[in-house]
Coordinates of C-alpha atoms in Angstrom, one line a residue:
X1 CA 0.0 0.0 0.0
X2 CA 2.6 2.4 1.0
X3 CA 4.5 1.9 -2.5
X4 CA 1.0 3.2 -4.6
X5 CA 0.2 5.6 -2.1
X6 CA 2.1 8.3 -3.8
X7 CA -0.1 7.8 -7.1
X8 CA -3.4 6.7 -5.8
X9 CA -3.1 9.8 -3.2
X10 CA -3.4 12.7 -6.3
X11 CA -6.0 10.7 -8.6
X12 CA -8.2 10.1 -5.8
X13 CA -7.5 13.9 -5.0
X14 CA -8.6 14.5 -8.4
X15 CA -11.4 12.8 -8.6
X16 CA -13.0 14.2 -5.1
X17 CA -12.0 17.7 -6.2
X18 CA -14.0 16.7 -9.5
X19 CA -17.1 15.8 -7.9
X20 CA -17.1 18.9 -5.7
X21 CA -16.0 21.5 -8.4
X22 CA -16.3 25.3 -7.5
X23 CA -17.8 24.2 -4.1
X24 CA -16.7 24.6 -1.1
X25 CA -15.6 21.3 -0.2
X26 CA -12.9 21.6 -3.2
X27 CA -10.1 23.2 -2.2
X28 CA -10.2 21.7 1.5
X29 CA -10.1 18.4 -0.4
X30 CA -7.0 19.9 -2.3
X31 CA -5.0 20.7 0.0
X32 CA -5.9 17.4 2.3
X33 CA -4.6 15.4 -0.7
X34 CA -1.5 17.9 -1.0
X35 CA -0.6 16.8 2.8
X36 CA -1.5 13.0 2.4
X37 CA 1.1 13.3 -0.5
X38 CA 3.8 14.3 0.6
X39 CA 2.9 12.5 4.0
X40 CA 3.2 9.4 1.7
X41 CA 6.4 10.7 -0.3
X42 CA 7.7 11.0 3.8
X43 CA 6.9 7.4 4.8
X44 CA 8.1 6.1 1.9
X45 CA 11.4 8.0 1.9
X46 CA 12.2 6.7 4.9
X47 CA 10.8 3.1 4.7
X48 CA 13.5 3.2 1.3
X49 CA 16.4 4.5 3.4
X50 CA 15.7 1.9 6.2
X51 CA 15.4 -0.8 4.3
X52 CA 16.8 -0.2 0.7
X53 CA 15.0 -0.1 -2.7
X54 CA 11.4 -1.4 -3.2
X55 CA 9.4 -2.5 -6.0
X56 CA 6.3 -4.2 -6.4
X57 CA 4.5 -5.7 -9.3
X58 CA 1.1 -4.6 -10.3
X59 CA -2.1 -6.9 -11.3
X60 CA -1.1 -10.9 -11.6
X61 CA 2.0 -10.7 -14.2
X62 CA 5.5 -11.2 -12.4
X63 CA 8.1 -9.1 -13.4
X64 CA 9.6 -8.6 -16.4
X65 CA 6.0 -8.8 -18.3
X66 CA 3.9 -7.0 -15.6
X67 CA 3.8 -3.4 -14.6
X68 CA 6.4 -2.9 -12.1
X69 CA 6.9 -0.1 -9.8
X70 CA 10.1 0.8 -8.4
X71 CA 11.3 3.1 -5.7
X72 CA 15.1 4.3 -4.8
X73 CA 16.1 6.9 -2.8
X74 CA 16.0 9.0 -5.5
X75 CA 12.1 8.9 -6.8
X76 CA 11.2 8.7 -2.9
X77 CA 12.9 12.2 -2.9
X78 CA 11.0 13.6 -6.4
X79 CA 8.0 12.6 -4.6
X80 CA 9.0 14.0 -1.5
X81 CA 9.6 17.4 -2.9
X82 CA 6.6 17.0 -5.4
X83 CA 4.3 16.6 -2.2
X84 CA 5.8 20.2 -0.9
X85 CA 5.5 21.5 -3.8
X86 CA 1.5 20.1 -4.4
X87 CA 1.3 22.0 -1.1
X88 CA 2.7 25.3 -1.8
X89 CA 0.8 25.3 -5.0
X90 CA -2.3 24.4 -3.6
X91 CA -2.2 27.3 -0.7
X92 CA -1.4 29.8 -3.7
X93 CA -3.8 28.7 -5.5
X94 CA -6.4 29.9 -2.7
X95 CA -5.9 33.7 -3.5
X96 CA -4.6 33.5 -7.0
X97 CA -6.8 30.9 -8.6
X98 CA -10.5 32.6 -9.8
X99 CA -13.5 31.2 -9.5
X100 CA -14.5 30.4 -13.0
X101 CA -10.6 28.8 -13.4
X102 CA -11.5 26.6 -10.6
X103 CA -15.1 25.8 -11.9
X104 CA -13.5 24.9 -14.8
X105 CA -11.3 22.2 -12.7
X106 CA -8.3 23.8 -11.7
X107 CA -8.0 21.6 -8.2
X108 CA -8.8 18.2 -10.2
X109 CA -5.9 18.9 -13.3
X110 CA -3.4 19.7 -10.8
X111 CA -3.8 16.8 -9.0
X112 CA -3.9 14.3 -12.2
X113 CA -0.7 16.0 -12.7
X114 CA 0.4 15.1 -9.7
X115 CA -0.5 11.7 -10.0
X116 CA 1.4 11.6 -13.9
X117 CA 4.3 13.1 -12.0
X118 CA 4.8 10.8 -9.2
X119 CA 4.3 8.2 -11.5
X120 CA 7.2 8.7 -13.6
X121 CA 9.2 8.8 -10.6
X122 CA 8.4 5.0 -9.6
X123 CA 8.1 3.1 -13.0
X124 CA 10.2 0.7 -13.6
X125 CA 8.6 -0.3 -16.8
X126 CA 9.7 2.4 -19.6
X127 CA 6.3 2.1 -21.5
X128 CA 4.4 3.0 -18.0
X129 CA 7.1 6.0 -18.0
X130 CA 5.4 6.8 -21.7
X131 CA 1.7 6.6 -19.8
X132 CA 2.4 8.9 -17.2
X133 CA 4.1 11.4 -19.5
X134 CA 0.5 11.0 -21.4
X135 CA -1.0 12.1 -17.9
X136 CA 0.7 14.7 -17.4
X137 CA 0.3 16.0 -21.1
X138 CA -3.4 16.0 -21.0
X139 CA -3.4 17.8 -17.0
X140 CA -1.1 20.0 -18.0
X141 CA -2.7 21.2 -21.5
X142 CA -6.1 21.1 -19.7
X143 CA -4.2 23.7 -17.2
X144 CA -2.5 26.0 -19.5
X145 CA -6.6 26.5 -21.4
X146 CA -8.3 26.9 -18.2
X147 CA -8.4 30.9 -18.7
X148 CA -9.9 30.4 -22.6
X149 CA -7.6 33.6 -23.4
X150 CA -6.3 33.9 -26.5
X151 CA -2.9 34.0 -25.2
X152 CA -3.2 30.7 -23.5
X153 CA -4.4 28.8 -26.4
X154 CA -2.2 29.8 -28.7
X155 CA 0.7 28.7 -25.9
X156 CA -1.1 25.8 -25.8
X157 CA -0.9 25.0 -29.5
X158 CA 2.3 25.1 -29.6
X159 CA 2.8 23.0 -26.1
X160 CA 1.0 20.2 -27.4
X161 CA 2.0 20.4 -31.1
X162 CA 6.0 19.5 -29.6
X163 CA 4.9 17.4 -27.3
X164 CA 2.9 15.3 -29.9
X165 CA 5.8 14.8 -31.9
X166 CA 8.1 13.7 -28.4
X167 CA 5.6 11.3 -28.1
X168 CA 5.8 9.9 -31.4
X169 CA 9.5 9.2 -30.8
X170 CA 9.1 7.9 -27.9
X171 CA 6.7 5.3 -28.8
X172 CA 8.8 4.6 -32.0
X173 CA 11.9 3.9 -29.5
X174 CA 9.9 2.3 -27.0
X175 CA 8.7 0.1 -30.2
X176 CA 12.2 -0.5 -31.6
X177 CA 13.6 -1.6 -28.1
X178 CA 11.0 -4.0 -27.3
X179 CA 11.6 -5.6 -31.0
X180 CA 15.3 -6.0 -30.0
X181 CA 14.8 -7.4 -26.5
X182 CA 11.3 -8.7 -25.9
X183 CA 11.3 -6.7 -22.7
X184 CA 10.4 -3.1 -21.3
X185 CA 11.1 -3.4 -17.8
X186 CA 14.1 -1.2 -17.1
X187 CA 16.0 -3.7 -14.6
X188 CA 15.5 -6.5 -17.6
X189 CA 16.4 -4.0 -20.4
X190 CA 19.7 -3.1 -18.4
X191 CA 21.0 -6.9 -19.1
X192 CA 19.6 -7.4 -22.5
X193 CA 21.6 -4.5 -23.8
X194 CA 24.8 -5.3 -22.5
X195 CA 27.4 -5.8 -24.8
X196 CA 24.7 -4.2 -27.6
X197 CA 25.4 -0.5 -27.3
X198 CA 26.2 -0.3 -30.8
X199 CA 24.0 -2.3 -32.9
X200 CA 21.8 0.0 -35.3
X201 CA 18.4 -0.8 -33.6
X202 CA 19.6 0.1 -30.0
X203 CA 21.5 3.1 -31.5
X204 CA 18.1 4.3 -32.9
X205 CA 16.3 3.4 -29.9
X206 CA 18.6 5.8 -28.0
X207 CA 18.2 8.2 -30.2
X208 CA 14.4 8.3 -30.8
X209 CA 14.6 8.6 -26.8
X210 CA 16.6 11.7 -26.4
X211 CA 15.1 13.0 -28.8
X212 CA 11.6 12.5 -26.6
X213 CA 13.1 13.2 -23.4
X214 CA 14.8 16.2 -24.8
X215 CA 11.7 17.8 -26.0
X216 CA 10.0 17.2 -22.3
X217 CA 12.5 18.6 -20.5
X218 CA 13.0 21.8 -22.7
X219 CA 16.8 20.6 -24.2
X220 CA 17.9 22.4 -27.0
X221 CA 17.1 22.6 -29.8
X222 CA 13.5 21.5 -28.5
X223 CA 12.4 24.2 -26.1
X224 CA 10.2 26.4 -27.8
X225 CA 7.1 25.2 -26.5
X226 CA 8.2 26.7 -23.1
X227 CA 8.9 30.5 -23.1
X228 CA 6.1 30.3 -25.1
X229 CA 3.2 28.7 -22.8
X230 CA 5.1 29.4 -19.4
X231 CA 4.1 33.1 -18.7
X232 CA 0.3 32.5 -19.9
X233 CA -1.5 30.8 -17.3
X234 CA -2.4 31.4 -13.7
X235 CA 1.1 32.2 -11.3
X236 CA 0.5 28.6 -9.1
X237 CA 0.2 26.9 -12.4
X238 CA 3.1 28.3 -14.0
X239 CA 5.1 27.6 -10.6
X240 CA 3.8 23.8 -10.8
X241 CA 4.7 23.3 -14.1
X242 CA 8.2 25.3 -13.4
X243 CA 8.9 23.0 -10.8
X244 CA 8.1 19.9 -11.9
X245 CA 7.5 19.2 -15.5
X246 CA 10.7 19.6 -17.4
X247 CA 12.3 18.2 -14.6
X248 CA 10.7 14.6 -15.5
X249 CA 11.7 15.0 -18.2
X250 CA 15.6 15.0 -16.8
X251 CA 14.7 12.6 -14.3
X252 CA 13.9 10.1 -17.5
X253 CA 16.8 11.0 -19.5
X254 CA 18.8 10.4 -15.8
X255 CA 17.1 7.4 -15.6
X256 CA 17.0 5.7 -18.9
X257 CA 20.7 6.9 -19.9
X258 CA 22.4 5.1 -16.1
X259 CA 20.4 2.0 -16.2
X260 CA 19.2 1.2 -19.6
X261 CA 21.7 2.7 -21.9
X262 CA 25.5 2.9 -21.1
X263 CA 25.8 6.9 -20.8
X264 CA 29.4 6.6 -21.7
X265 CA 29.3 5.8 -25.0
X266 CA 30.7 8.6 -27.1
X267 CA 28.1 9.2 -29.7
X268 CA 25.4 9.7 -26.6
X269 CA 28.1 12.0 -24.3
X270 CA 28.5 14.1 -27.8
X271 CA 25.0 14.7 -28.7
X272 CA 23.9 15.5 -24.6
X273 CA 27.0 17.4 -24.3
X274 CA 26.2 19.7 -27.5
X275 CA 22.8 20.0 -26.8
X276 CA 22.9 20.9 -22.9
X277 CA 25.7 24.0 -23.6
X278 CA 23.9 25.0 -25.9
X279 CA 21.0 25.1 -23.9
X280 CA 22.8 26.6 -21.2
X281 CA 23.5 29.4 -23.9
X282 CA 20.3 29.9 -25.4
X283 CA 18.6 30.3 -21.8
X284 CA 20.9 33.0 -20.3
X285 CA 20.7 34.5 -23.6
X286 CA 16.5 34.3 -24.0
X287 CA 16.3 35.6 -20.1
X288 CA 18.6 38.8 -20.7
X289 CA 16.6 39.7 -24.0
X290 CA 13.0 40.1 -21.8
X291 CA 11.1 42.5 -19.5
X292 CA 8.6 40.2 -18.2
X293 CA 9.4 38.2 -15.2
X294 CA 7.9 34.5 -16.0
X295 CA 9.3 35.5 -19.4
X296 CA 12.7 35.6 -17.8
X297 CA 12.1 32.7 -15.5
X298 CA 11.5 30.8 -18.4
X299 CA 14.4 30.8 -20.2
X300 CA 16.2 30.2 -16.8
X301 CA 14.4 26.9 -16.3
X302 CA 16.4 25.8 -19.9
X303 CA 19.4 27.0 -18.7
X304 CA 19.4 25.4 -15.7
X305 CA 18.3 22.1 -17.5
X306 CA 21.2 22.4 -19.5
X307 CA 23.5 22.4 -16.4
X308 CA 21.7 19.3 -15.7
X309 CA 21.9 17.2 -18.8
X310 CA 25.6 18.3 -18.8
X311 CA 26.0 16.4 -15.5
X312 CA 24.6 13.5 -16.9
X313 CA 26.7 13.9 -20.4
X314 CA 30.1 14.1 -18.3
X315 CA 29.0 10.6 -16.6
X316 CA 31.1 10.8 -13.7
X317 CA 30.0 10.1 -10.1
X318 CA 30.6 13.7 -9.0
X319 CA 29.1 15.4 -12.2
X320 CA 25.7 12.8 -12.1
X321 CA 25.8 14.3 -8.2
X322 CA 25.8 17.8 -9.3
X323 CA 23.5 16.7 -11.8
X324 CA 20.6 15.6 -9.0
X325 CA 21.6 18.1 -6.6
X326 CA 20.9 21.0 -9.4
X327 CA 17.3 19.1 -10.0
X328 CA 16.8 19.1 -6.3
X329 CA 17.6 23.1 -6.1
X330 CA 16.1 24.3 -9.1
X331 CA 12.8 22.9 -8.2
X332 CA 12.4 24.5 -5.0
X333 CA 14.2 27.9 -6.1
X334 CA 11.7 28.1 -9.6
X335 CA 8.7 27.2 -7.4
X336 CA 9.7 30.6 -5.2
X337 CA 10.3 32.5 -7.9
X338 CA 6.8 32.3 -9.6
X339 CA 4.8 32.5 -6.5
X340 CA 6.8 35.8 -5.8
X341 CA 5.9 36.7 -9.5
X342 CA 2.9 36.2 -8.7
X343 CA 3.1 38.2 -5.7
X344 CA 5.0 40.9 -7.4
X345 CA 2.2 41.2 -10.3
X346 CA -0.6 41.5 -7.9
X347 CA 1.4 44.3 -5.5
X348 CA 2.5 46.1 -9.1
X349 CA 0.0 45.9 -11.1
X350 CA 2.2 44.1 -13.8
X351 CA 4.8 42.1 -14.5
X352 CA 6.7 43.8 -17.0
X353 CA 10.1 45.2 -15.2
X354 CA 10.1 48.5 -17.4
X355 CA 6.5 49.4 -15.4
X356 CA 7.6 48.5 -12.3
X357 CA 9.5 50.6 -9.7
X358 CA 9.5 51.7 -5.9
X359 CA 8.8 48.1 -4.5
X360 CA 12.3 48.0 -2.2
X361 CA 10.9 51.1 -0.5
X362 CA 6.8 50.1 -0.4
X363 CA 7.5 46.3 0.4
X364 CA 11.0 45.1 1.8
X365 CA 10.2 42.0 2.9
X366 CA 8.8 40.9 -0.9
X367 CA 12.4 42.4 -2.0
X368 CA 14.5 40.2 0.7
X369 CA 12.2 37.2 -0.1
X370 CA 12.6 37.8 -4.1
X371 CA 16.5 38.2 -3.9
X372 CA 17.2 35.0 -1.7
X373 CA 16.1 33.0 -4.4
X374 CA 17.3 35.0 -7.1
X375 CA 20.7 35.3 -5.8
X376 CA 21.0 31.3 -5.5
X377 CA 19.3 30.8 -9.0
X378 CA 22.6 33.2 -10.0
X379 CA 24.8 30.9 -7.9
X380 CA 26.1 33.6 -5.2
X381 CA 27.9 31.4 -2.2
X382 CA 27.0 30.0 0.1
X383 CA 23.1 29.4 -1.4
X384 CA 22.2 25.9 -3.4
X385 CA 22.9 27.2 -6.9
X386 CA 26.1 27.7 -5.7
X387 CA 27.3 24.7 -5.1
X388 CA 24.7 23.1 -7.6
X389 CA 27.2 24.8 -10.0
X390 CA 30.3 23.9 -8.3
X391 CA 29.6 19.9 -8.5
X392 CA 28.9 20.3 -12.1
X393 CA 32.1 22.4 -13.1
X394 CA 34.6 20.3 -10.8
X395 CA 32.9 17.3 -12.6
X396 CA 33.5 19.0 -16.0
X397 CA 37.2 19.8 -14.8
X398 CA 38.0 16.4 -13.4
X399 CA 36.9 14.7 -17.3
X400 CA 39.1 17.8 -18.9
X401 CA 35.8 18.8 -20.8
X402 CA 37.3 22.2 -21.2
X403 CA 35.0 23.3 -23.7
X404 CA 31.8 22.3 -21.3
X405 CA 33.7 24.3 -18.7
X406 CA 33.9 27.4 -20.0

């Protein structure tokens, strides 16, 4: 029980907060499945460091044919930090949500997403990883329409137009690799590629699947669909999605690329190294050309995904360390960051930085609690981003990547 908790926990959520839309009952029933979850994500982070890894098998197939979940002490932390994050969202949500956005099911979406989310982080199946990615594609599109503007569906358009074509790949690799080895559970898969890293079918597998990963997590040249769709809908929606979706999409490319493939091999090191500094480029280079501040924050989140993926590119113990540690801070530092946007916007009347002016003198508090997380996001010692950083360059320095480095 305690291993589905974490995914029963949200869909149940949903599905009360459905029956009870735009009543009352709603967002007590929101926030009572935000705690439960990461009450669950609690208990079952500390069951896993106790007693090690668990997995379970789900419905009457044994493993490698059935649907396996799997939980390390890496998903029991994702869904740790997605329960606190479920929370902070849903509290925001209680003054920045309107009514007709939560009519419309605001409190139900968010917690499907939730569910999708915390899925992903305890598959051990890769085609289960595929339908929870479908979960959260549907919440999240469902999310970013609730408004009806104008804005938001064309944003939305675009959102699901990429993310159509990810999931084509991934199917297509997901297809390929079960033609090769007759299995999709990742533990399975991990044996019945060794020694195959370079046969053609397991080369395009690969390939198909950073190709679909990349897209989800915003990797260049794929990330489009997010300065475009990030800044449209309603601040505690743009602060879930900051926090949580493109950092799946990491957590699959961390996962598929250490247990599935063999990271090392040159061809995939080349391709995630290329692709995460120029990500890293084309984010600090998209945040410095805009006025608005979820515009900004947007291109942030693919920079910082770029530091990521270069972690994971350099496949060294240290750099794979920064790697997680940089998912771990950027999640709770971008969550901040949009509910002070949000804060900002409401207190200013906009969020455009040219129109703003006089809020260190009229609110000092909102400036100390905006410049904490800003100053780690910039990686000023001694906050997270700066030693989120640190791991990753020392790991760059210690496989003489110079070019990565600098």
């Amino acid at each position: 029980m305690l291993l589905v908790a974490p995914i029963v926990v949200p869909l149940s959520t949903a599905i009360l907060t459905l029956l009870f839309r735009g009543r009352g009952p709603d967002r007590i029933i929101s926030l009572l499945g935000a705690v439960a979850l990461i009450f669950s994500g609690v208990a079952l982070l500390s069951a896993v460091s106790e007693n090690g890894p668990m997995a379970a098998q789900m419905g009457a197939w044994a493993a490698p044919f059935g649907i396996t979940l799997f939980v390390d002490l890496l998903s029991a932390t994702m869904v740790t930090i997605a329960g606190l994050v479920a929370i902070c969202v849903v509290v925001f949500s209680l003054k920045d949500v309107t009514e007709d956005e939560r009519r419309v099911g605001f409190h139900p979406l968010s917690h499907a997403l939730l569910g999708g989310v915390c899925g992903a982080f305890m598959t051990g199946d890769i085609f289960n990883l595929y339908v929870w990615f479908e979960v959260m594609l549907i919440a999240s599109f469902g999310l970013l329409v609730i408004g009806g503007r104008k804005d938001q569906i064309d944003a939305a358009v675009k959102y699901v137009g990429l993310n159509l074509i990810a999931t084509l790949a991934f199917l297509s690799g997901v297809g390929i690799l079960y033609g090769v080895t007759g299995t999709l559970n990742m533990a399975d898969l991990h044996l019945a590629l060794e020694g195959r890293q370079n046969e053609r079918a397991v080369v395009a597998s690969a390939a198909f699947l950073i190709f679909a990963f990349g897209a989800k997590a915003a990797l260049f040249p794929l990330f489009s669909w997010l300065p475009a769709s990030y800044h449209t809908p309603a601040y505690a929606t743009s602060a879930l999605f900051a926090a949580l979706l493109t950092k799946v999409g990491v957590y699959a490319l961390l996962r598929s690329f250490t247990v599935v493939y063999d990271g090392s091999e040159g061809w995939i090191q080349g391709i995630l190294m290329i692709a995460a500094v120029l990500t890293m480029i084309v984010g600090i280079s998209g945040a410095v050309s805009q006025t608005q501040i979820r515009r900004i924050f947007g291109f942030t989140i693919i920079s910082a995904i770029g530091y990521m993926v270069l972690g994971l590119a350099i496949y060294t113990p240290l750099a794979i360390m920064g790697a997680l540690f940089y998912l771990f801070h950027d999640i709770i530092v971008k969550a901040n960051l949009y509910f002070l946007s949000g804060v900002i916007a409401r207190k200013a009347g906009s969020e455009d930085i040219e129109e703003i002016g006089g809020l260190l003198k009229a609110s000092p508090v909102l400036a100390v609690l905006f410049l904490v997380p800003a100053l780690s996001l910039a990686g000023v010692p001694p906050l997270s981003g700066f030693w989120a950083k640190v791991l990753v360059v020392r790991g760059t320095l210690d496989a003489e990547q110079w070019f990565a480095t600098f």
